[in-house]
Coordinates of C-alpha atoms and ligand atoms in Angstrom, one line a residue:
M252 CA 43.5 25.9 -24.8
Q253 CA 42.2 26.3 -21.3
K254 CA 38.4 26.8 -21.3
T255 CA 37.7 30.6 -19.1
L256 CA 35.9 30.3 -15.9
L257 CA 34.5 33.2 -14.1
S258 CA 32.7 34.1 -10.8
G259 CA 32.2 36.6 -8.7
V260 CA 30.4 37.8 -5.5
K261 CA 28.8 41.1 -3.8
P262 CA 31.1 42.6 -1.3
T263 CA 28.1 43.9 0.2
G264 CA 28.4 42.0 4.0
T265 CA 29.9 39.0 5.8
V266 CA 31.0 36.0 3.7
H267 CA 29.1 33.2 5.2
I268 CA 29.1 29.3 4.9
G269 CA 25.8 29.4 1.9
N270 CA 28.5 31.3 -0.2
Y271 CA 31.4 29.0 0.5
F272 CA 29.7 25.5 0.0
G273 CA 27.3 26.7 -2.4
A274 CA 30.0 28.8 -5.1
M275 CA 33.1 29.9 -3.4
R276 CA 35.0 26.6 -2.9
Q277 CA 33.9 25.9 -6.5
F278 CA 36.7 28.9 -7.5
V279 CA 39.6 27.3 -5.5
D280 CA 38.3 23.7 -7.1
H281 CA 38.8 24.8 -10.3
Q282 CA 41.8 27.3 -10.7
D283 CA 44.6 24.6 -12.1
D284 CA 41.7 23.6 -15.1
Y285 CA 40.6 26.9 -16.6
R286 CA 42.0 30.1 -16.9
Q287 CA 39.8 31.6 -14.3
F288 CA 38.7 35.0 -13.1
I289 CA 36.8 36.2 -10.1
F290 CA 35.8 39.0 -8.6
L291 CA 34.3 41.7 -6.3
A292 CA 31.4 42.8 -8.2
N293 CA 31.5 46.6 -6.4
Y294 CA 29.6 47.7 -9.3
H295 CA 26.3 45.1 -8.7
A296 CA 26.8 46.4 -4.5
L297 CA 26.0 49.7 -5.0
T298 CA 22.2 48.2 -6.0
S299 CA 22.1 47.8 -2.1
V300 CA 25.1 49.6 -0.7
S301 CA 25.1 53.7 -0.8
D302 CA 27.6 54.5 1.8
G303 CA 31.2 54.8 0.3
A304 CA 33.4 53.8 3.2
L305 CA 31.3 50.6 3.8
L306 CA 31.6 49.7 0.3
R307 CA 35.8 50.6 0.1
K308 CA 35.8 48.6 3.9
L309 CA 33.3 45.9 2.2
S310 CA 35.5 45.0 -1.0
L311 CA 38.5 44.8 0.9
D312 CA 37.2 42.3 3.5
L313 CA 35.8 40.5 0.7
A314 CA 39.2 40.2 -1.1
I315 CA 41.0 39.3 2.3
D316 CA 38.7 36.5 2.6
Y317 CA 39.1 35.5 -1.2
L318 CA 42.5 35.1 -0.5
A319 CA 41.9 33.3 2.6
I320 CA 39.5 30.8 0.8
G321 CA 42.6 29.8 -0.9
I322 CA 42.2 31.8 -4.6
D323 CA 45.8 31.9 -5.7
P324 CA 46.7 34.8 -7.2
K325 CA 49.3 33.1 -9.1
K326 CA 46.5 30.9 -10.8
T327 CA 43.7 33.3 -10.7
T328 CA 42.8 36.8 -11.6
L329 CA 41.5 38.7 -9.0
F330 CA 40.1 41.8 -9.6
L331 CA 37.9 44.4 -8.7
Q332 CA 34.9 44.9 -11.5
S333 CA 35.4 48.5 -11.3
D334 CA 38.7 48.6 -12.1
V335 CA 37.1 47.4 -15.6
P336 CA 34.9 50.3 -16.6
E337 CA 34.7 48.9 -20.0
V338 CA 32.4 46.7 -18.5
T339 CA 29.5 49.4 -17.6
E340 CA 29.6 51.1 -21.7
L341 CA 29.3 46.9 -22.9
A342 CA 25.6 46.6 -20.3
W343 CA 25.0 49.8 -22.5
I344 CA 24.9 48.3 -25.3
F345 CA 23.5 45.1 -24.0
N346 CA 20.8 47.4 -22.7
T347 CA 20.0 48.2 -25.9
I348 CA 19.0 44.9 -27.7
T349 CA 17.5 44.7 -23.8
T350 CA 13.6 44.6 -23.6
V351 CA 11.5 45.7 -20.8
P352 CA 9.3 42.8 -20.5
Y353 CA 11.9 40.8 -21.3
L354 CA 13.7 42.0 -17.7
S355 CA 11.0 42.2 -15.6
R356 CA 10.4 38.6 -15.8
A357 CA 13.8 38.4 -13.1
H358 CA 13.0 36.8 -10.0
A359 CA 15.4 39.8 -8.6
Y360 CA 13.1 42.6 -9.6
K361 CA 9.9 40.5 -9.8
D362 CA 9.9 39.6 -5.4
A363 CA 11.4 43.3 -5.0
E364 CA 7.9 44.4 -6.9
A365 CA 5.8 42.0 -5.2
K366 CA 7.3 43.1 -1.7
N367 CA 6.2 46.9 -3.6
K368 CA 9.9 47.8 -2.7
E369 CA 10.8 50.6 -5.1
V370 CA 13.1 49.1 -7.0
S371 CA 15.9 51.0 -8.8
V372 CA 16.5 50.8 -12.4
G373 CA 20.1 49.4 -11.5
L374 CA 18.6 46.9 -9.5
F375 CA 16.3 46.1 -12.5
D376 CA 19.6 46.1 -14.5
Y377 CA 21.4 44.0 -12.2
P378 CA 21.3 41.1 -14.7
I379 CA 22.7 43.1 -17.6
L380 CA 25.1 44.5 -15.9
M381 CA 26.5 41.0 -15.0
A382 CA 25.8 39.5 -18.1
A383 CA 28.3 42.0 -19.6
D384 CA 30.4 40.5 -16.1
I385 CA 30.7 37.4 -17.7
L386 CA 30.5 37.7 -21.8
I387 CA 33.4 40.4 -21.7
Y388 CA 36.3 37.9 -20.8
G389 CA 34.2 35.2 -22.7
A390 CA 33.6 32.6 -19.4
D391 CA 32.8 29.0 -21.2
V392 CA 31.7 28.7 -17.2
V393 CA 30.3 30.8 -14.3
P394 CA 30.7 28.7 -10.8
V395 CA 27.8 29.6 -9.1
G396 CA 24.4 28.5 -6.4
L397 CA 21.1 27.6 -7.6
D398 CA 20.1 31.3 -7.2
Q399 CA 21.7 32.8 -9.9
K400 CA 20.5 30.2 -12.8
Q401 CA 17.8 32.3 -14.5
H402 CA 21.2 35.5 -13.7
I403 CA 23.1 32.7 -16.2
E404 CA 20.6 31.7 -18.5
I405 CA 20.0 35.6 -19.0
A406 CA 23.1 36.0 -20.0
R407 CA 22.7 33.1 -22.5
D408 CA 19.9 34.8 -24.1
T409 CA 21.7 38.2 -24.0
A410 CA 24.9 36.5 -26.2
Q411 CA 22.3 35.1 -28.9
K412 CA 20.3 38.2 -28.9
F413 CA 23.5 40.5 -30.1
N414 CA 25.2 37.0 -31.8
R415 CA 22.3 37.3 -33.8
V416 CA 22.0 41.7 -34.4
F417 CA 25.3 41.8 -35.2
G418 CA 27.1 39.0 -35.7
E419 CA 29.2 36.1 -34.4
T420 CA 30.5 37.4 -31.4
F421 CA 30.0 35.9 -28.0
K422 CA 30.6 32.7 -26.2
I423 CA 27.2 31.2 -24.8
P424 CA 28.4 30.7 -21.3
E425 CA 27.4 27.6 -18.9
P426 CA 26.5 27.5 -15.4
I427 CA 28.0 25.6 -13.1
I428 CA 26.0 24.7 -10.0
L429 CA 26.7 22.2 -7.5
E430 CA 22.6 20.3 -7.6
E431 CA 23.8 18.6 -4.4
V432 CA 24.2 21.8 -2.9
K433 CA 20.8 22.9 -3.2
T434 CA 20.1 26.8 -1.3
V435 CA 21.7 26.4 2.6
P436 CA 19.2 27.9 4.8
G437 CA 19.9 31.1 7.1
T438 CA 19.4 31.0 11.2
D439 CA 16.2 31.9 10.4
G440 CA 15.0 29.0 8.2
R441 CA 15.4 31.2 4.7
K442 CA 18.2 31.6 3.0
M443 CA 21.1 32.0 4.1
S444 CA 22.3 35.8 2.8
K445 CA 24.3 38.4 3.1
S446 CA 21.4 40.7 3.8
Y447 CA 19.8 39.0 5.5
N448 CA 20.9 38.9 9.2
N449 CA 21.5 35.4 9.5
V450 CA 24.2 33.6 8.2
I451 CA 26.3 31.9 9.7
G452 CA 30.2 33.6 8.7
L453 CA 32.6 31.7 7.2
F454 CA 35.6 32.9 9.1
A455 CA 33.4 33.2 12.6
S456 CA 34.4 32.8 15.7
D457 CA 33.3 29.9 17.9
E458 CA 30.9 31.9 19.9
E459 CA 29.7 34.0 17.1
I460 CA 29.1 30.3 15.6
K461 CA 27.3 28.2 19.1
K462 CA 25.3 31.5 18.8
A463 CA 24.2 31.3 15.2
V464 CA 23.7 27.1 14.9
M465 CA 21.4 27.3 18.3
S466 CA 19.5 30.0 17.3
I467 CA 18.6 27.9 14.3
P468 CA 14.7 26.7 14.8
T469 CA 13.6 23.4 15.0
D470 CA 10.0 22.0 15.8
S471 CA 8.7 20.8 19.0
K472 CA 10.2 16.7 18.9
G473 CA 11.0 15.0 22.1
I474 CA 14.8 13.2 22.3
E475 CA 12.9 9.5 21.3
E476 CA 10.8 11.0 18.4
S477 CA 11.6 9.6 14.9
K478 CA 12.6 12.8 12.9
N479 CA 13.3 13.5 8.5
P480 CA 16.2 14.9 8.9
S481 CA 15.1 16.6 5.2
D482 CA 12.7 18.8 7.5
C483 CA 15.3 19.3 9.7
K484 CA 17.7 22.7 8.6
V485 CA 20.1 21.7 11.8
F486 CA 20.6 18.3 9.3
A487 CA 20.5 21.0 5.9
I488 CA 23.8 22.2 7.2
H489 CA 25.2 19.1 8.2
E490 CA 24.9 18.0 4.8
L491 CA 27.3 20.9 3.6
F492 CA 29.9 17.7 5.2
P493 CA 29.2 15.1 3.7
G494 CA 30.4 11.2 5.0
K495 CA 30.1 8.9 7.5
D496 CA 29.6 10.9 10.2
T497 CA 26.6 12.8 8.4
E498 CA 25.0 9.4 7.1
A499 CA 24.5 8.1 10.9
L500 CA 23.0 11.2 12.3
R501 CA 20.6 11.1 9.4
A502 CA 19.8 7.4 10.6
R503 CA 19.7 8.1 14.1
Y504 CA 17.2 11.1 13.2
I505 CA 14.7 8.5 11.4
A506 CA 15.2 6.2 14.3
G507 CA 14.6 8.5 16.8
G508 CA 16.7 9.2 20.3
I509 CA 18.6 12.0 19.3
G510 CA 17.4 15.2 19.8
Y511 CA 18.0 19.2 18.2
K512 CA 20.1 19.9 21.4
E513 CA 22.6 17.7 20.7
S514 CA 22.3 17.4 16.3
K515 CA 23.4 21.0 16.9
D516 CA 26.3 20.7 19.7
L517 CA 27.6 18.4 16.6
L518 CA 27.6 20.5 14.0
I519 CA 28.9 23.4 15.9
E520 CA 31.9 20.9 16.2
K521 CA 32.3 20.4 12.7
I522 CA 32.1 23.9 12.2
I523 CA 34.4 25.1 14.2
A524 CA 37.1 22.5 13.0
F525 CA 36.1 23.9 9.3
V526 CA 36.6 27.3 9.6
S527 CA 39.3 27.4 12.2
P528 CA 42.6 27.1 9.7
M529 CA 40.9 29.8 7.2
R530 CA 40.0 31.8 9.7
A531 CA 43.8 31.9 11.3
L532 CA 45.5 32.2 7.3
R533 CA 43.1 35.2 7.3
E534 CA 44.3 37.1 10.0
E535 CA 47.5 36.9 8.6
I536 CA 46.7 38.0 5.6
A537 CA 44.5 40.7 6.7
G538 CA 47.9 42.0 8.2
D539 CA 49.2 43.1 5.3
T540 CA 46.4 45.1 3.4
E541 CA 48.9 46.9 1.1
A542 CA 50.0 43.4 -0.3
V543 CA 46.2 42.7 -0.7
L544 CA 45.8 46.0 -3.1
K545 CA 49.1 45.6 -5.2
I546 CA 46.7 41.3 -5.7
L547 CA 43.8 42.9 -7.3
K548 CA 45.5 46.4 -9.0
E549 CA 47.9 43.6 -11.2
G550 CA 44.4 41.4 -11.2
A551 CA 42.9 44.3 -12.8
Q552 CA 45.4 45.1 -15.4
V553 CA 45.1 41.3 -16.8
A554 CA 41.4 42.0 -16.8
R555 CA 41.1 45.5 -18.3
R556 CA 43.3 43.7 -21.2
E557 CA 40.9 41.1 -21.7
A558 CA 37.7 43.0 -21.6
Q559 CA 39.5 46.1 -23.9
K560 CA 40.2 43.3 -26.7
T561 CA 36.2 42.7 -26.5
M562 CA 35.2 46.2 -26.5
S563 CA 36.8 46.9 -29.9
A564 CA 35.3 43.9 -31.4
V565 CA 32.1 45.3 -30.5
R566 CA 32.3 48.4 -31.6
E567 CA 33.2 48.2 -34.2
K568 CA 30.4 45.6 -34.5
V569 CA 27.6 48.2 -33.7
G570 CA 29.2 50.7 -34.9
L571 CA 30.8 53.0 -32.0
T572 CA 34.2 53.0 -34.4
L573 CA 34.4 55.5 -37.7
K574 CA 36.4 53.5 -39.8
Ligands
ADP811 P1 24.1 36.9 -1.0 O1 22.4 36.5 -1.3 O2 24.6 35.9 0.5 O3 24.2 38.4 -0.7 P2 25.5 36.5 -3.5 O4 24.2 37.0 -4.0 O5 26.1 38.0 -3.1 O6 24.9 36.2 -1.9 O7 26.1 35.3 -4.0 C1 27.3 34.7 -4.1 C2 27.2 33.7 -4.1 O8 27.2 32.5 -2.9 C3 26.2 33.5 -5.3 O9 27.2 32.5 -6.8 C4 24.9 32.7 -4.3 O10 24.4 31.5 -6.0 C5 25.7 31.2 -3.6 N1 25.2 31.7 -2.6 C6 24.7 32.8 -1.6 N2 24.0 32.6 -0.5 C7 23.5 31.1 -0.6 C8 23.1 30.3 0.0 N3 22.5 30.6 0.8 N4 23.2 28.9 -0.6 C9 24.1 28.2 -1.9 N5 24.7 29.3 -3.0 C10 24.4 30.8 -1.8
LIG812 N1 24.9 38.9 -9.0 C1 26.1 37.3 -8.8 C2 25.4 37.6 -7.2 O1 24.3 37.5 -6.1 C3 27.2 38.5 -8.9 C4 27.6 38.5 -9.9 C5 28.4 39.7 -10.8 C6 28.4 37.3 -10.7 N2 28.2 39.6 -11.9 C7 28.9 38.1 -11.7 C8 28.5 36.0 -10.5 C9 29.3 37.5 -12.9 C10 28.7 35.3 -11.7 C11 29.3 36.0 -12.9 O2 26.2 36.6 -6.5

């Protein structure tokens, strides 16, 4: 039997090349090899978006983005997380076997705490909802970017704990992380993130791409000076496009004789060439939102059936059903 792959992205902003190269392109590459579930993590998005109209818009945009990168609804079950409310029920059950000290060790929570942010209960519990997403569909593998590694570990721990307490129920999922991609830097040098306003949008216009690349900070080395490619954020983005050109560029960095302006110009060309066909396809798809909504609805039916199957076993095991 085919193994199950599951992953999701939050509809919280503009999808960027970090999302694509770190995670989303794997959703396209694997769709012939796995039974695949891909969703829009809109319950998770609620931990950072508190504007209904905005969330609705971002969700529709992300659904179009998924289709534009090549997710094929004939091969992939594409759906909205909240169309399967069973996942929140499972998260609640997991909450009852999860301790506060355990969740307090999660990076996202610790980071927010360190910055003295007011952490909502939802943000604190984020990894448990994510565990429910993964386990309810019996995922074998979960392709994500490096920053999600800990969340997959929490899902694994949660499956093991449930199985220990209530008997064998859940598969233990494995992450798929493209180690060579690492974390793509944003235009301010931090991790590229929808929430930092530092992205190169996956569907950005030529002008937006130019502006974003030109704003990446570099050091003050002159053209002739030798440069360490591993210290350069511009080069880190070149590396998303491996090949002869990138290797030649690496050699030029080390030898000296290339300035950051030229490196940025080359990068702009590469990104525009890469983004243009997807951008055109996206425009076409965006012209028929009814078709997009229909795909999500059909996906939700398939996903929900699967989740309900899992939940009837879970409800029985924990004793919520009376006979
Ligand atoms: P963001 O931080 O941009 O809001 P999400 O948290 O929605 O992104 O992440 C969606 C997927 O993209 C996840 O699998 C995540 O690991 C991956 N991802 C996000 N940002 C990056 C990045 N800068 N580099 C590599 N992968 C990333
Ligand atoms: N937390 C993930 C992110 O920020 C999104 C997500 C939610 C997810 N549930 C998931 C990813 C389940 C993989 C599997 O990117």
